[in-house]
Coordinates of C-alpha atoms in Angstrom, one line a residue:
M98 CA -155.3 -231.8 -64.3
A99 CA -158.6 -230.1 -65.2
E100 CA -161.6 -232.4 -65.7
P101 CA -162.4 -233.1 -69.3
F102 CA -165.3 -231.2 -70.7
K103 CA -168.0 -232.9 -72.8
L104 CA -168.2 -231.2 -76.2
K105 CA -171.7 -230.5 -77.4
R106 CA -171.6 -230.9 -81.2
I107 CA -173.2 -228.1 -83.2
P108 CA -175.4 -230.5 -85.3
T109 CA -177.1 -231.7 -82.1
L110 CA -178.5 -228.2 -81.6
K111 CA -181.6 -228.4 -83.7
T112 CA -182.9 -224.9 -83.5
P113 CA -181.5 -221.3 -83.1
G114 CA -183.1 -221.3 -79.6
A115 CA -181.1 -224.4 -78.6
F116 CA -177.9 -222.8 -80.0
R117 CA -178.6 -219.6 -78.0
E118 CA -179.3 -221.7 -74.9
H119 CA -175.9 -223.5 -75.3
V120 CA -174.1 -220.2 -75.9
A121 CA -175.7 -218.8 -72.7
S122 CA -174.6 -221.8 -70.7
L123 CA -171.0 -220.9 -71.7
G124 CA -171.4 -217.3 -70.6
L125 CA -170.9 -216.0 -74.1
D126 CA -172.2 -212.9 -76.0
L127 CA -172.9 -214.4 -79.4
P128 CA -176.1 -213.2 -81.0
C129 CA -178.1 -215.5 -83.3
D130 CA -181.2 -214.7 -85.3
D131 CA -184.2 -217.0 -85.3
A132 CA -184.5 -217.2 -89.1
I133 CA -182.2 -216.8 -92.2
L134 CA -183.5 -213.9 -94.1
P135 CA -184.0 -214.1 -97.9
R136 CA -181.6 -212.2 -100.1
A137 CA -183.8 -209.1 -100.6
E138 CA -184.0 -208.6 -96.8
S139 CA -180.7 -209.9 -95.6
P140 CA -178.0 -207.5 -94.2
L141 CA -175.5 -209.8 -95.9
S142 CA -176.9 -208.6 -99.3
K143 CA -176.4 -204.9 -98.6
P144 CA -173.7 -203.1 -100.7
L145 CA -170.5 -202.3 -98.9
D146 CA -170.8 -198.6 -99.7
R147 CA -168.2 -197.7 -97.0
I148 CA -165.4 -198.3 -99.6
M149 CA -164.6 -198.8 -103.2
L150 CA -161.9 -201.3 -104.4
G151 CA -160.6 -201.0 -107.9
G152 CA -163.4 -198.5 -108.6
K153 CA -166.0 -201.1 -107.6
T154 CA -168.5 -201.1 -104.7
P155 CA -169.1 -204.7 -103.6
S156 CA -172.8 -205.4 -103.7
N157 CA -172.8 -207.8 -100.7
R158 CA -171.0 -208.3 -97.4
I159 CA -169.7 -211.8 -98.2
A160 CA -165.9 -212.4 -98.7
I161 CA -163.7 -215.3 -99.4
H162 CA -160.4 -215.4 -97.4
P163 CA -157.2 -216.5 -99.1
M164 CA -157.3 -220.3 -99.4
E165 CA -154.2 -222.2 -100.6
G166 CA -154.0 -225.8 -101.7
W167 CA -150.3 -226.5 -101.6
D168 CA -150.9 -227.5 -105.2
G169 CA -149.1 -225.1 -107.6
T170 CA -146.1 -226.0 -109.7
T171 CA -142.6 -226.1 -108.2
S172 CA -141.9 -222.9 -110.1
G173 CA -144.9 -221.2 -108.4
G174 CA -147.3 -221.5 -111.3
V175 CA -150.9 -222.6 -111.8
T176 CA -152.2 -226.1 -112.0
D177 CA -155.7 -227.6 -112.6
E178 CA -156.3 -227.9 -108.9
V179 CA -155.6 -224.2 -108.4
T180 CA -157.9 -223.2 -111.3
R181 CA -160.7 -225.4 -109.9
R182 CA -160.4 -223.6 -106.5
W183 CA -160.6 -220.1 -108.1
Q184 CA -163.6 -221.2 -110.2
R185 CA -165.4 -222.2 -107.0
F186 CA -164.5 -218.9 -105.4
G187 CA -166.4 -217.3 -108.4
E188 CA -169.3 -219.6 -107.8
S189 CA -169.5 -218.7 -104.1
G190 CA -171.5 -215.5 -104.6
A191 CA -169.1 -213.5 -102.6
K192 CA -168.5 -210.0 -104.0
L193 CA -165.1 -209.7 -102.2
I194 CA -162.2 -212.1 -102.9
L195 CA -159.8 -211.1 -100.2
G196 CA -156.6 -212.2 -101.9
G197 CA -157.5 -215.5 -103.6
E198 CA -154.5 -217.2 -102.1
A199 CA -151.2 -216.2 -100.6
M200 CA -148.7 -215.4 -103.4
A201 CA -145.0 -215.2 -102.5
V202 CA -143.3 -212.0 -103.6
R203 CA -140.0 -213.9 -104.2
P204 CA -139.1 -217.6 -104.4
D205 CA -137.4 -217.9 -101.0
G206 CA -140.5 -216.6 -99.3
R207 CA -142.7 -219.6 -100.0
A208 CA -144.3 -221.6 -97.2
N209 CA -144.2 -224.7 -99.3
P210 CA -142.6 -225.7 -102.6
N211 CA -145.9 -225.5 -104.4
Q212 CA -147.0 -222.0 -103.4
L213 CA -147.8 -219.5 -106.1
I214 CA -145.1 -216.9 -106.8
L215 CA -146.2 -213.6 -108.3
N216 CA -143.4 -212.9 -110.8
E217 CA -143.1 -212.2 -114.5
E218 CA -142.9 -215.9 -115.4
N219 CA -146.3 -216.6 -113.7
Q220 CA -148.1 -213.4 -114.3
A221 CA -150.1 -214.5 -117.3
D222 CA -151.3 -217.8 -115.7
I223 CA -152.2 -215.9 -112.5
A224 CA -154.2 -213.4 -114.5
S225 CA -156.0 -216.4 -116.0
L226 CA -157.1 -217.4 -112.5
R227 CA -158.8 -214.1 -112.1
D228 CA -160.5 -214.6 -115.5
T229 CA -161.7 -218.0 -114.5
L230 CA -163.2 -216.7 -111.3
V231 CA -164.9 -213.8 -113.1
A232 CA -166.4 -216.1 -115.8
A233 CA -167.7 -218.5 -113.1
H234 CA -169.3 -215.7 -111.2
A235 CA -170.9 -214.2 -114.3
G236 CA -172.2 -217.6 -115.4
R237 CA -174.1 -218.0 -112.1
Y238 CA -174.8 -214.5 -110.8
G239 CA -174.8 -212.3 -113.9
T240 CA -173.0 -209.1 -113.0
T241 CA -169.3 -208.7 -112.2
D242 CA -168.9 -204.9 -112.1
D243 CA -169.6 -205.3 -108.4
L244 CA -167.1 -208.1 -107.8
A245 CA -163.7 -207.0 -106.3
I246 CA -160.8 -209.4 -106.6
G247 CA -157.4 -209.0 -104.8
F248 CA -154.1 -210.9 -104.7
Q249 CA -152.5 -211.6 -101.3
L250 CA -148.8 -210.8 -101.2
T251 CA -146.6 -212.6 -98.7
H252 CA -143.2 -213.6 -97.5
S253 CA -143.4 -216.6 -95.1
G254 CA -140.5 -215.6 -92.9
R255 CA -140.2 -218.0 -90.0
F256 CA -142.3 -220.6 -91.9
C257 CA -140.4 -220.7 -95.2
R258 CA -140.1 -224.1 -96.9
P259 CA -139.3 -223.1 -100.5
N260 CA -137.5 -226.3 -101.5
E261 CA -138.6 -229.2 -99.4
K262 CA -142.0 -229.8 -97.7
T263 CA -140.3 -231.1 -94.6
R264 CA -137.5 -228.6 -94.2
F265 CA -137.9 -225.1 -92.8
E266 CA -135.6 -222.5 -94.2
P267 CA -136.6 -219.5 -92.0
R268 CA -135.8 -215.9 -92.3
V269 CA -137.0 -214.0 -89.2
A270 CA -137.4 -210.5 -87.9
Y271 CA -135.9 -211.4 -84.5
Q272 CA -134.9 -214.2 -82.2
H273 CA -137.9 -215.8 -80.4
P274 CA -137.2 -217.7 -77.1
I275 CA -139.8 -220.4 -77.8
L276 CA -140.3 -220.6 -81.6
D277 CA -136.7 -220.6 -82.7
A278 CA -136.2 -224.2 -81.7
K279 CA -139.5 -225.3 -83.3
F280 CA -138.7 -223.8 -86.7
N281 CA -135.0 -224.3 -87.2
V282 CA -133.7 -220.8 -86.4
T283 CA -130.2 -221.5 -85.3
S284 CA -128.1 -218.6 -86.5
D285 CA -128.1 -214.8 -86.4
D286 CA -127.6 -214.9 -90.2
Q287 CA -131.3 -215.9 -90.5
I288 CA -132.4 -212.5 -89.1
W289 CA -133.1 -209.9 -91.8
T290 CA -130.7 -207.0 -91.8
D291 CA -132.1 -203.5 -92.4
D292 CA -130.4 -203.4 -95.8
E293 CA -132.1 -206.7 -96.8
I294 CA -135.4 -205.3 -95.7
G295 CA -135.0 -202.6 -98.4
E296 CA -134.6 -205.4 -101.0
L297 CA -137.7 -207.2 -99.6
I298 CA -139.8 -204.0 -99.9
G299 CA -138.8 -203.8 -103.5
S300 CA -140.1 -207.3 -104.0
Y301 CA -143.5 -206.3 -102.7
V302 CA -143.5 -203.2 -104.9
R303 CA -142.7 -205.3 -108.0
A304 CA -145.4 -207.9 -107.1
A305 CA -148.0 -205.2 -106.7
R306 CA -147.1 -203.9 -110.2
L307 CA -147.6 -207.4 -111.6
A308 CA -150.9 -207.8 -109.7
A309 CA -152.2 -204.6 -111.3
G310 CA -151.1 -205.8 -114.7
A311 CA -152.9 -209.1 -114.1
G312 CA -156.2 -207.3 -113.4
A313 CA -156.3 -207.4 -109.6
D314 CA -158.5 -204.7 -108.1
F315 CA -156.3 -204.6 -105.0
V316 CA -153.4 -206.3 -103.1
D317 CA -153.6 -207.7 -99.6
L318 CA -150.5 -207.2 -97.5
K319 CA -150.4 -210.3 -95.3
H320 CA -149.8 -209.3 -91.7
C321 CA -151.1 -212.4 -90.0
H322 CA -150.5 -215.9 -88.6
G323 CA -146.8 -215.4 -87.8
Y324 CA -145.7 -214.8 -91.3
L325 CA -143.0 -212.1 -91.9
L326 CA -144.9 -208.8 -91.9
H327 CA -146.9 -210.0 -88.9
E328 CA -143.7 -210.9 -87.1
F329 CA -142.4 -207.4 -87.6
L330 CA -145.4 -206.1 -85.6
S331 CA -144.1 -208.0 -82.6
A332 CA -140.4 -207.1 -83.1
H333 CA -140.1 -205.3 -79.7
T334 CA -136.6 -206.7 -79.1
R335 CA -135.2 -205.9 -82.6
P336 CA -132.7 -203.1 -82.8
G337 CA -132.6 -200.5 -85.6
R338 CA -135.1 -199.0 -87.9
Y339 CA -137.6 -201.8 -88.0
G340 CA -137.9 -202.8 -84.3
G341 CA -138.6 -201.5 -80.9
S342 CA -141.1 -198.7 -81.0
F343 CA -144.5 -199.0 -82.6
K344 CA -143.3 -196.5 -85.3
N345 CA -140.4 -198.7 -86.2
R346 CA -142.3 -201.9 -86.1
T347 CA -144.8 -200.5 -88.6
R348 CA -142.2 -198.9 -90.8
I349 CA -142.1 -201.8 -93.2
V350 CA -145.8 -201.5 -94.1
R351 CA -145.5 -197.7 -94.5
E352 CA -142.5 -198.2 -96.8
I353 CA -144.2 -200.9 -98.9
I354 CA -147.3 -198.7 -99.5
D355 CA -145.1 -195.6 -100.2
G356 CA -143.0 -197.7 -102.6
I357 CA -146.2 -198.9 -104.5
R358 CA -147.3 -195.3 -104.9
A359 CA -143.8 -194.1 -105.9
D360 CA -143.9 -196.8 -108.6
G361 CA -146.8 -195.0 -110.2
N362 CA -149.2 -197.8 -109.2
N363 CA -152.6 -196.7 -108.0
I364 CA -153.8 -200.2 -107.1
D365 CA -155.9 -200.3 -103.9
V366 CA -154.4 -201.9 -100.8
I367 CA -155.9 -203.9 -97.9
V368 CA -154.3 -205.6 -95.0
R369 CA -154.9 -209.0 -93.4
M370 CA -153.9 -208.8 -89.8
S371 CA -153.8 -211.1 -86.8
A372 CA -155.5 -208.8 -84.3
F373 CA -153.9 -210.6 -81.3
D374 CA -151.5 -213.3 -80.5
L375 CA -151.1 -215.7 -77.5
V376 CA -148.1 -217.6 -76.5
P377 CA -147.4 -220.9 -78.4
F378 CA -149.4 -223.9 -77.3
R379 CA -148.7 -227.6 -77.4
P380 CA -150.6 -230.9 -76.7
G381 CA -151.0 -231.5 -73.0
P382 CA -151.2 -235.0 -71.4
A383 CA -153.8 -237.2 -72.9
R384 CA -157.0 -237.4 -70.8
S385 CA -157.9 -241.0 -71.6
Q386 CA -156.8 -244.2 -73.4
S387 CA -158.7 -243.0 -76.5
G388 CA -155.6 -242.4 -78.6
K389 CA -156.3 -238.8 -78.9
L390 CA -153.9 -236.0 -78.5
G391 CA -154.1 -234.1 -75.2
P392 CA -155.8 -230.8 -74.9
G393 CA -153.9 -227.7 -75.9
I394 CA -151.8 -226.0 -73.1
P395 CA -149.5 -223.0 -73.3
E396 CA -145.8 -223.6 -73.5
D397 CA -143.9 -222.5 -70.4
F398 CA -143.2 -218.8 -70.8
S399 CA -142.1 -218.1 -67.2
H400 CA -138.5 -217.6 -68.4
C401 CA -139.4 -214.9 -70.9
L402 CA -141.5 -212.4 -69.0
P403 CA -142.3 -209.7 -69.8
Y404 CA -143.3 -211.4 -73.0
N405 CA -142.1 -209.0 -75.7
Y406 CA -142.7 -211.4 -78.5
G407 CA -146.3 -210.9 -79.5
F408 CA -148.8 -208.4 -80.9
G409 CA -152.1 -207.6 -79.2
L410 CA -151.4 -209.3 -76.0
N411 CA -150.5 -208.3 -72.4
P412 CA -146.7 -208.8 -72.0
D413 CA -147.2 -209.4 -68.3
N414 CA -149.7 -212.2 -68.9
P415 CA -149.4 -213.3 -72.6
L416 CA -152.6 -215.3 -72.3
E417 CA -154.6 -212.1 -72.2
V418 CA -155.6 -209.9 -75.2
D419 CA -154.6 -206.2 -75.3
L420 CA -156.0 -204.4 -78.3
T421 CA -154.2 -201.1 -77.7
E422 CA -151.7 -201.5 -80.5
P423 CA -154.0 -203.4 -82.9
Q424 CA -156.4 -200.5 -82.7
Q425 CA -153.5 -198.1 -83.2
F426 CA -152.4 -200.1 -86.3
V427 CA -155.9 -200.1 -87.8
K428 CA -155.9 -196.3 -87.4
L429 CA -152.5 -196.1 -89.1
C430 CA -153.9 -198.2 -92.0
G431 CA -156.7 -195.6 -92.5
E432 CA -154.1 -192.9 -92.6
L433 CA -152.1 -194.8 -95.2
G434 CA -155.1 -195.1 -97.5
V435 CA -155.7 -198.8 -96.8
K436 CA -159.4 -199.6 -97.7
L437 CA -160.1 -202.7 -95.6
V438 CA -158.5 -204.6 -92.7
S439 CA -159.3 -208.3 -92.7
L440 CA -158.9 -209.6 -89.1
S441 CA -157.8 -213.0 -87.9
A442 CA -155.8 -214.1 -84.8
G443 CA -152.7 -216.0 -83.8
S444 CA -151.1 -218.7 -86.0
P445 CA -152.1 -222.1 -87.3
Y446 CA -148.5 -223.3 -86.6
Y447 CA -148.4 -222.7 -82.8
N448 CA -151.9 -221.8 -81.5
P449 CA -154.5 -222.9 -84.0
H450 CA -157.4 -223.0 -81.6
I451 CA -157.5 -219.2 -81.4
Q452 CA -157.3 -218.8 -85.2
R453 CA -159.6 -221.5 -86.6
P454 CA -161.7 -223.1 -83.8
A455 CA -162.3 -226.8 -84.5
A456 CA -163.8 -229.9 -83.0
Y457 CA -161.1 -232.1 -84.5
P458 CA -157.4 -231.1 -84.5
P459 CA -155.0 -231.6 -87.4
S460 CA -152.2 -234.1 -87.1
D461 CA -149.8 -231.6 -85.6
G462 CA -152.4 -230.0 -83.3
Y463 CA -154.1 -230.7 -80.0
Q464 CA -157.6 -231.4 -78.7
P465 CA -159.7 -228.4 -77.7
A466 CA -159.4 -227.7 -74.0
H467 CA -162.8 -226.0 -74.0
D468 CA -165.8 -225.5 -76.2
P469 CA -164.5 -224.0 -79.5
L470 CA -167.4 -221.6 -79.4
I471 CA -165.4 -219.7 -76.7
D472 CA -162.7 -219.1 -79.3
V473 CA -165.2 -218.1 -82.0
E474 CA -166.8 -215.6 -79.6
R475 CA -163.4 -214.2 -78.6
Q476 CA -162.7 -213.4 -82.3
I477 CA -166.1 -211.9 -82.8
Q478 CA -165.8 -209.6 -79.8
V479 CA -162.3 -208.5 -80.8
V480 CA -163.6 -207.7 -84.3
R481 CA -166.4 -205.7 -82.7
Q482 CA -164.1 -203.7 -80.6
I483 CA -161.8 -202.9 -83.5
R484 CA -164.8 -202.0 -85.7
E485 CA -166.0 -199.5 -83.1
A486 CA -162.6 -197.9 -82.9
A487 CA -161.7 -198.0 -86.7
P488 CA -161.8 -194.8 -88.8
A489 CA -164.9 -194.3 -91.0
N490 CA -163.0 -194.6 -94.2
L491 CA -162.0 -198.2 -93.5
A492 CA -164.0 -201.5 -93.7
I493 CA -163.4 -204.4 -91.3
A494 CA -163.8 -208.0 -92.3
G495 CA -164.2 -210.7 -89.7
C496 CA -163.1 -214.4 -89.4
G497 CA -163.4 -217.6 -87.5
Y498 CA -167.1 -218.4 -88.4
S499 CA -166.8 -221.9 -89.9
Y500 CA -167.2 -223.6 -86.5
L501 CA -170.7 -222.1 -86.3
Q502 CA -171.8 -224.6 -88.9
E503 CA -175.6 -224.6 -89.3
F504 CA -175.9 -221.3 -87.5
L505 CA -173.3 -219.4 -89.5
P506 CA -176.0 -217.6 -91.5
H507 CA -178.1 -216.8 -88.4
V508 CA -175.1 -215.3 -86.5
T509 CA -173.4 -213.5 -89.4
Q510 CA -176.5 -211.7 -90.6
R511 CA -177.0 -210.5 -87.1
L512 CA -173.4 -209.3 -86.7
V513 CA -173.6 -207.2 -89.9
R514 CA -177.0 -205.8 -89.0
E515 CA -175.8 -204.7 -85.5
G516 CA -172.6 -203.2 -87.0
W517 CA -170.2 -205.5 -85.2
V518 CA -168.5 -206.2 -88.5
D519 CA -168.7 -204.8 -92.1
V520 CA -167.8 -208.0 -94.0
V521 CA -168.2 -211.7 -93.2
G522 CA -165.1 -213.6 -94.4
L523 CA -165.3 -217.3 -95.0
G524 CA -162.3 -219.7 -95.1
R525 CA -162.5 -223.5 -94.6
M526 CA -166.2 -223.5 -95.1
V527 CA -165.6 -222.5 -98.8
L528 CA -163.7 -225.8 -99.5
S529 CA -166.8 -227.9 -99.0
Y530 CA -169.6 -225.3 -99.5
P531 CA -168.5 -222.2 -101.4
D532 CA -172.0 -220.9 -101.9
M533 CA -173.3 -221.5 -98.4
L534 CA -174.7 -218.1 -97.7
P535 CA -176.5 -217.5 -101.0
D536 CA -177.9 -221.1 -100.8
A537 CA -179.1 -220.5 -97.2
M538 CA -180.7 -217.2 -98.2
A539 CA -182.5 -218.9 -101.1
N540 CA -183.7 -221.9 -99.2
G541 CA -184.1 -220.7 -95.6
A542 CA -181.4 -223.2 -94.4
P543 CA -178.0 -224.5 -95.5
T544 CA -177.6 -228.0 -96.8
P545 CA -176.3 -230.1 -93.9
K546 CA -174.3 -232.6 -95.9
R547 CA -172.2 -229.8 -97.4
I548 CA -171.3 -228.1 -94.1
C549 CA -167.7 -228.1 -92.9
R550 CA -167.5 -230.0 -89.6
T551 CA -163.9 -228.8 -88.9
F552 CA -162.4 -232.3 -89.4
S553 CA -159.1 -230.5 -90.2
D554 CA -158.1 -232.8 -93.0
C555 CA -157.5 -229.7 -95.1
T556 CA -154.6 -229.0 -92.7
T557 CA -153.5 -232.6 -91.9
G558 CA -152.9 -233.1 -95.6
P559 CA -150.3 -230.4 -96.2
R560 CA -148.7 -231.0 -92.7
N561 CA -147.8 -234.4 -94.1
G562 CA -146.6 -233.2 -97.5
M563 CA -149.9 -233.6 -99.5
I564 CA -152.2 -231.1 -101.1
S565 CA -155.1 -229.4 -99.2
G566 CA -158.8 -229.8 -99.8
C567 CA -162.0 -231.0 -98.2
F568 CA -161.3 -234.7 -98.3
P569 CA -164.4 -235.7 -96.2
L570 CA -167.0 -233.8 -98.2
D571 CA -165.7 -232.9 -101.7
D572 CA -165.8 -235.8 -104.0
Y573 CA -163.0 -234.3 -106.1
Y574 CA -160.7 -234.9 -103.1
K575 CA -162.4 -237.9 -101.7
N576 CA -161.7 -239.9 -104.9
R577 CA -158.0 -239.0 -104.9
P578 CA -155.2 -241.3 -103.5
E579 CA -154.4 -238.8 -100.8
F580 CA -157.8 -239.6 -99.2
D581 CA -156.6 -243.1 -98.3
Q582 CA -153.2 -241.8 -97.3
L583 CA -154.8 -239.5 -94.8
K584 CA -156.8 -242.3 -93.3
Q585 CA -153.6 -244.3 -92.8
I586 CA -151.8 -241.3 -91.3
K587 CA -154.6 -240.7 -88.8
K588 CA -154.7 -244.4 -87.9
S589 CA -151.0 -244.4 -87.3
L590 CA -151.2 -241.4 -85.1
K591 CA -153.9 -243.0 -83.0
M592 CA -151.8 -246.2 -82.6
T593 CA -148.8 -244.1 -81.5
A594 CA -150.9 -242.2 -79.0
N595 CA -152.4 -245.5 -77.6
K596 CA -148.9 -246.8 -77.1
R597 CA -147.8 -243.6 -75.4
D598 CA -150.9 -243.8 -73.1
R599 CA -150.2 -247.4 -72.2
S600 CA -146.5 -246.7 -71.4
S601 CA -147.4 -243.8 -69.2

């Protein structure tokens, strides 16, 4: 077993120089400016004049990634908790809202029984979310004619749980030799037929029409994190029109966009894409009697080589990234008139460390096997390579920045200035500190007590049937009963791990 590494916590690095020194000790290429520039000078405040969305040119390079709370109604409608989240999106200062949150295009496609459904019944309430966001933004920042808001459209595929929070009801693109057992895929009947895919495409087209009617400037087709459209990108072993060749594996996105246009709908389209996968990971043996989960290790994949079950990886060594097809897909997006590709990586369900690097794992996760900055830098470098190869008529948004913490403003302004990325997308950080970047530009530094420390309670909550939110830092969630429930869950997990360590 490898010797445990000692994690150097980001808050202990008191200056940008100390951060750069630590980055250099890890052998990483992760640029960091000495000072946070004021708004008038910051690259983050420059208009995104590469594209227009809904006829609008976003006046800064800050975006909010889709952030769900597992807190809608059981019919896919809006609640006070959802409305509060969208209000905070408006207060963030971001001029790009990259989807708001994932909205299922049909009831059976929900990842949880409280996910929004974009249908006729819910259209008016979802339109009110957009109105709330716009009003909050106008109240704080004045102008909104430079604010572009999209709705993310999804079917959860392998991760569907439309009826019970604890029961997967998956519909998949193909059989997977590792994931099927994890997510209750037990029958060929759970694989989409080509005819059923035609019906699914119609659901996306109808949802896009409803989005336009609700005032969205664009829709985001969710091709990330192992959800259904992303899974089709790796359907190498699937027969028929939607599997095998790259042309067939991307047929579904072409037919969705063609269907939207044939419907007379001129709404703009973006795509959220996992730029690369790795094999699924699991907790390894615990390294001490601390009660912690073990570090993440890959599942045994020796029985399924070449590994034809991923996208953006080397099939002969599925722990290596290969961007040949992701770059090809981004080029296709440009040809299809897609305005922006928002990049992520992997899946929170089976390799979360490559998607959202964190110091503390969620309850179903594993300890970091190495400094999470390694995973941050990997995403940043992948985004850089895709940006360099992307067509000129396409903008690229990046991801995975929250673990940078105090140095998120220093790094991201440098990335935009150097042209490594067009748009800085924020996810978990928004839950505790939605206006981090405007605040840092105004004051020369972010407010430490509001910074996300990647405690992962926002994931542990829904993994255990509760709503999501920043329980450690947001008083709205800290004062809810779920806060105490989470503490008990984590205490119980620690006791279980201690017993396991003693018995071993």
